[in-house]
Coordinates of C-alpha atoms in Angstrom, one line a residue:
X30 CA 41.4 -92.2 -47.7
X31 CA 38.2 -90.4 -48.9
X32 CA 38.0 -89.8 -52.6
X33 CA 38.3 -86.2 -53.7
X34 CA 34.8 -86.2 -55.3
X35 CA 33.2 -87.5 -52.1
X36 CA 35.1 -84.9 -50.0
X37 CA 33.7 -82.1 -52.2
X38 CA 30.2 -83.4 -51.8
X39 CA 30.5 -83.6 -48.0
X40 CA 31.8 -80.0 -47.9
X41 CA 28.9 -78.8 -50.0
X42 CA 26.4 -80.6 -47.8
X43 CA 28.0 -79.0 -44.7
X44 CA 27.8 -75.6 -46.3
X45 CA 24.2 -76.0 -47.1
X46 CA 23.4 -77.2 -43.6
X47 CA 25.2 -74.2 -42.1
X48 CA 23.2 -71.9 -44.4
X49 CA 19.9 -73.6 -43.4
X50 CA 20.7 -73.4 -39.7
X51 CA 21.7 -69.7 -39.9
X52 CA 18.5 -69.0 -41.9
X53 CA 16.3 -71.0 -39.5
X54 CA 17.8 -69.4 -36.4
X55 CA 17.1 -65.9 -37.8
X56 CA 13.4 -66.7 -38.4
X57 CA 11.0 -65.5 -35.7
X58 CA 8.0 -67.4 -34.6
X59 CA 4.8 -65.7 -35.7
X60 CA 3.2 -63.6 -32.9
X61 CA -0.5 -64.1 -32.3
X62 CA -2.3 -60.9 -33.1
X63 CA -5.0 -60.1 -30.6
X64 CA -7.9 -57.8 -31.5
X65 CA -8.4 -54.8 -29.3
X66 CA -11.5 -54.4 -27.2
X67 CA -14.4 -52.7 -29.0
X68 CA -16.8 -50.2 -27.4
X69 CA -20.0 -51.5 -29.0
X70 CA -22.4 -49.1 -27.2
X71 CA -22.3 -46.1 -25.0
X72 CA -24.9 -43.7 -23.7
X73 CA -24.9 -40.8 -21.1
X74 CA -27.6 -38.8 -19.4
X75 CA -27.4 -35.5 -17.5
X76 CA -29.9 -34.4 -14.9
X77 CA -30.0 -31.4 -12.4
X78 CA -29.1 -32.4 -8.9
X79 CA -28.6 -30.7 -5.5
X80 CA -24.8 -30.5 -6.1
X81 CA -25.0 -29.4 -9.7
X82 CA -25.5 -32.0 -12.3
X83 CA -25.6 -35.8 -12.1
X84 CA -23.9 -37.5 -15.1
X85 CA -24.7 -41.2 -15.6
X86 CA -23.4 -43.5 -18.3
X87 CA -23.6 -47.0 -19.5
X88 CA -21.5 -48.9 -22.1
X89 CA -20.7 -52.4 -23.5
X90 CA -17.2 -53.6 -24.2
X91 CA -16.7 -56.6 -26.5
X92 CA -13.8 -59.0 -26.6
X93 CA -13.4 -60.8 -29.9
X94 CA -10.5 -63.0 -28.7
X95 CA -11.9 -66.4 -27.7
X96 CA -8.9 -67.6 -25.7
X97 CA -7.8 -64.5 -23.7
X98 CA -9.0 -62.3 -20.9
X99 CA -8.9 -58.6 -21.3
X100 CA -7.6 -57.3 -18.0
X101 CA -6.8 -54.0 -16.2
X102 CA -9.1 -52.0 -18.4
X103 CA -9.9 -48.4 -17.3
X104 CA -12.6 -46.3 -18.8
X105 CA -12.2 -42.6 -18.9
X106 CA -15.4 -40.5 -18.9
X107 CA -14.9 -36.9 -20.1
X108 CA -17.6 -34.1 -20.3
X109 CA -17.3 -30.8 -22.0
X110 CA -19.6 -27.8 -21.9
X111 CA -21.0 -26.0 -24.9
X112 CA -17.7 -24.0 -25.2
X113 CA -15.5 -27.1 -25.3
X114 CA -14.2 -26.6 -21.8
X115 CA -13.7 -29.8 -19.8
X116 CA -16.1 -29.8 -16.8
X117 CA -15.9 -33.5 -15.7
X118 CA -13.4 -36.3 -15.9
X119 CA -13.4 -39.6 -14.2
X120 CA -11.3 -42.8 -14.5
X121 CA -13.4 -45.9 -13.9
X122 CA -11.5 -49.3 -13.4
X123 CA -13.5 -52.0 -15.1
X124 CA -13.8 -55.7 -14.5
X125 CA -12.0 -58.2 -16.7
X126 CA -13.7 -58.9 -20.1
X127 CA -14.1 -62.6 -20.5
X128 CA -12.8 -64.5 -23.5
X129 CA -15.1 -64.1 -26.5
X130 CA -17.6 -62.2 -24.3
X131 CA -18.7 -58.7 -23.5
X132 CA -18.7 -56.5 -20.4
X133 CA -21.6 -54.2 -19.5
X134 CA -20.7 -51.3 -17.2
X135 CA -22.4 -48.3 -15.7
X136 CA -21.3 -45.3 -13.6
X137 CA -22.1 -41.9 -12.2
X138 CA -20.3 -38.6 -11.4
X139 CA -21.2 -35.1 -10.3
X140 CA -20.4 -31.9 -12.2
X141 CA -20.8 -28.3 -11.0
X142 CA -21.2 -27.1 -14.6
X143 CA -23.6 -28.8 -17.1
X144 CA -21.8 -30.9 -19.7
X145 CA -23.0 -30.5 -23.3
X146 CA -21.3 -33.7 -24.5
X147 CA -19.9 -36.8 -22.6
X148 CA -17.6 -39.3 -24.2
X149 CA -16.3 -42.7 -23.0
X150 CA -12.8 -43.9 -23.9
X151 CA -10.7 -46.7 -22.5
X152 CA -7.1 -47.8 -22.1
X153 CA -6.0 -50.9 -24.0
X154 CA -6.4 -54.1 -22.1
X155 CA -3.6 -56.4 -20.9
X156 CA -4.1 -59.8 -22.4
X157 CA -3.8 -63.1 -20.6
X158 CA -4.6 -66.6 -22.0
X159 CA -7.4 -68.4 -20.2
X160 CA -6.7 -71.6 -18.4
X161 CA -9.9 -73.3 -19.7
X162 CA -11.6 -73.7 -23.0
X163 CA -14.2 -71.0 -23.8
X164 CA -17.2 -73.3 -23.2
X165 CA -16.1 -73.7 -19.5
X166 CA -16.9 -70.1 -18.8
X167 CA -20.7 -70.3 -18.3
X168 CA -22.9 -67.3 -17.7
X169 CA -24.6 -66.7 -14.4
X170 CA -28.3 -67.3 -14.9
X171 CA -30.8 -64.5 -14.1
X172 CA -34.3 -65.6 -13.1
X173 CA -37.6 -64.0 -12.1
X174 CA -36.5 -60.5 -13.1
X175 CA -38.9 -57.5 -13.1
X176 CA -38.6 -53.9 -14.3
X177 CA -41.0 -51.6 -12.5
X178 CA -41.4 -47.9 -13.3
X179 CA -41.6 -45.7 -10.3
X180 CA -43.6 -42.5 -9.8
X181 CA -40.5 -40.3 -10.0
X182 CA -39.6 -41.7 -13.4
X183 CA -36.9 -44.1 -12.2
X184 CA -36.9 -47.8 -12.7
X185 CA -36.7 -50.5 -10.1
X186 CA -35.1 -53.8 -11.3
X187 CA -35.3 -57.0 -9.2
X188 CA -34.5 -60.6 -9.8
X189 CA -32.3 -63.5 -8.7
X190 CA -28.8 -64.5 -9.9
X191 CA -27.7 -68.1 -9.9
X192 CA -24.3 -69.8 -9.9
X193 CA -23.7 -72.7 -12.4
X194 CA -20.4 -73.7 -10.7
X195 CA -19.7 -76.0 -7.8
X196 CA -17.6 -73.4 -5.9
X197 CA -19.5 -70.5 -4.4
X198 CA -18.9 -67.1 -5.9
X199 CA -17.7 -64.6 -3.3
X200 CA -19.0 -61.5 -5.1
X201 CA -20.8 -60.9 -8.4
X202 CA -21.7 -57.6 -10.1
X203 CA -25.2 -57.4 -11.6
X204 CA -25.7 -55.0 -14.4
X205 CA -29.0 -53.9 -15.9
X206 CA -29.2 -52.1 -19.3
X207 CA -32.5 -50.5 -20.2
X208 CA -33.5 -50.3 -23.9
X209 CA -36.3 -48.9 -26.0
X210 CA -38.5 -50.8 -28.5
X211 CA -35.8 -50.4 -31.2
X212 CA -33.2 -51.8 -28.9
X213 CA -31.4 -48.5 -28.4
X214 CA -29.5 -48.2 -25.1
X215 CA -31.2 -45.7 -22.7
X216 CA -29.2 -46.2 -19.5
X217 CA -28.3 -48.6 -16.8
X218 CA -27.4 -49.4 -13.3
X219 CA -25.5 -52.0 -11.2
X220 CA -25.3 -53.6 -7.8
X221 CA -23.4 -56.4 -6.0
X222 CA -24.4 -59.8 -4.6
X223 CA -22.2 -61.8 -2.3
X224 CA -21.7 -65.5 -1.4
X225 CA -23.6 -66.9 -4.4
X226 CA -23.9 -70.6 -4.0
X227 CA -25.3 -73.1 -6.5
X228 CA -28.9 -73.9 -5.8
X229 CA -29.4 -70.8 -3.6
X230 CA -29.7 -67.8 -5.9
X231 CA -29.8 -64.5 -3.9
X232 CA -32.1 -61.6 -4.8
X233 CA -30.8 -58.4 -6.2
X234 CA -32.4 -54.9 -6.3
X235 CA -31.1 -51.9 -8.2
X236 CA -32.5 -48.5 -9.3
X237 CA -31.9 -46.7 -12.6
X238 CA -32.6 -43.0 -12.7
X239 CA -31.8 -40.0 -14.9
X240 CA -33.2 -41.4 -18.2
X241 CA -34.2 -38.9 -20.9
X242 CA -37.7 -37.4 -20.4
X243 CA -40.3 -39.3 -22.4
X244 CA -38.1 -42.4 -22.7
X245 CA -40.0 -45.7 -22.8
X246 CA -38.3 -48.8 -21.6
X247 CA -39.3 -51.9 -23.5
X248 CA -36.5 -54.3 -22.6
X249 CA -34.0 -54.8 -19.8
X250 CA -30.8 -56.8 -20.4
X251 CA -29.5 -58.2 -17.1
X252 CA -26.1 -59.8 -16.7
X253 CA -23.9 -60.9 -13.8
X254 CA -20.1 -61.3 -13.7
X255 CA -17.2 -61.8 -11.3
X256 CA -15.8 -58.7 -9.7
X257 CA -12.1 -57.6 -10.2
X258 CA -9.7 -56.2 -12.8
X259 CA -8.4 -59.8 -13.6
X260 CA -10.2 -62.9 -14.7
X261 CA -8.8 -65.0 -11.8
X262 CA -12.1 -65.2 -9.9
X263 CA -14.0 -66.4 -13.0
X264 CA -11.2 -68.8 -13.8
X265 CA -11.2 -70.3 -10.3
X266 CA -14.9 -71.0 -10.6
X267 CA -14.5 -72.6 -14.0
X268 CA -11.5 -74.7 -12.8
X269 CA -13.7 -76.0 -9.9
X270 CA -16.1 -77.4 -12.4
X271 CA -19.8 -76.8 -13.2
X272 CA -22.7 -78.3 -11.4
X273 CA -24.1 -81.3 -13.3
X274 CA -27.3 -80.6 -15.2
X275 CA -29.0 -83.8 -14.1
X276 CA -28.8 -84.3 -10.3
X277 CA -32.0 -86.1 -9.5
X278 CA -32.4 -89.8 -10.2
X279 CA -35.6 -90.9 -12.1
X280 CA -38.3 -92.2 -9.8
X281 CA -40.4 -94.0 -12.5
X282 CA -39.9 -97.7 -13.2
X283 CA -38.0 -98.5 -16.5
X284 CA -40.1 -99.8 -19.4
X285 CA -40.6 -103.6 -19.5
X286 CA -39.7 -103.5 -23.2
X287 CA -37.2 -101.2 -24.8
X288 CA -39.5 -99.6 -27.3
X289 CA -36.7 -98.2 -29.5
X290 CA -35.3 -101.7 -29.9
X291 CA -38.8 -103.0 -30.6
X292 CA -39.3 -100.5 -33.4
X293 CA -35.9 -101.3 -34.9
X294 CA -36.7 -105.1 -34.9
X295 CA -40.1 -104.5 -36.5
X296 CA -38.5 -102.3 -39.2
X297 CA -36.0 -105.1 -40.0
X298 CA -38.8 -107.6 -40.4

């Protein structure tokens, strides 16, 4: 037979346990808050064309979340005339924004009426956690790039894009953003390169036209990325692994005496 005092203690402990369980079950796990994409820069240019007016634009989206891809992003470009009437609208699906990285994008549309103002907006991204750590997503190196001004005022940009991964990249988008001496974005253009293998960088060529009259290009920022609204192509490359940095064995003979060991021994004496 259990003493009455002990029975009361057991009942009290049971009641406290029930309260704790009910309280703990009602608590929700904290939801990780993801920061929205930020449109860091945008610029648009309008020039007369045979069909009316050619509207070109360039922008940079930034992803402050180091562990998530921003996917299924769509930019909406809207142009209004001087009376506020909408004269051009275009939805542009964008490629996935890498974790902790940025996305440069460019585009072009035609308008019958001349827009007085062009704005770029975008729909919120769908977030997906990356399968690898941020450092696994290496950039695609750009080498031997040139920016050449043409007689008609356009700019010809050439160069080579490399692949730091062991698996070939089926298709990459190359973007070139042109800036003035102060770093202000003037415009940009893009092109595609296919079947990019490590050690065999293909050449890219693109043209940027429609810059403001009198604009002087002082710098060109060129980046390459995987193509598609999701980060799967980029993720597949990272999962396949990067190419080792040192791939050639040394051809010189080793030192007869390890000089670092010799220095340490002399220091001890």
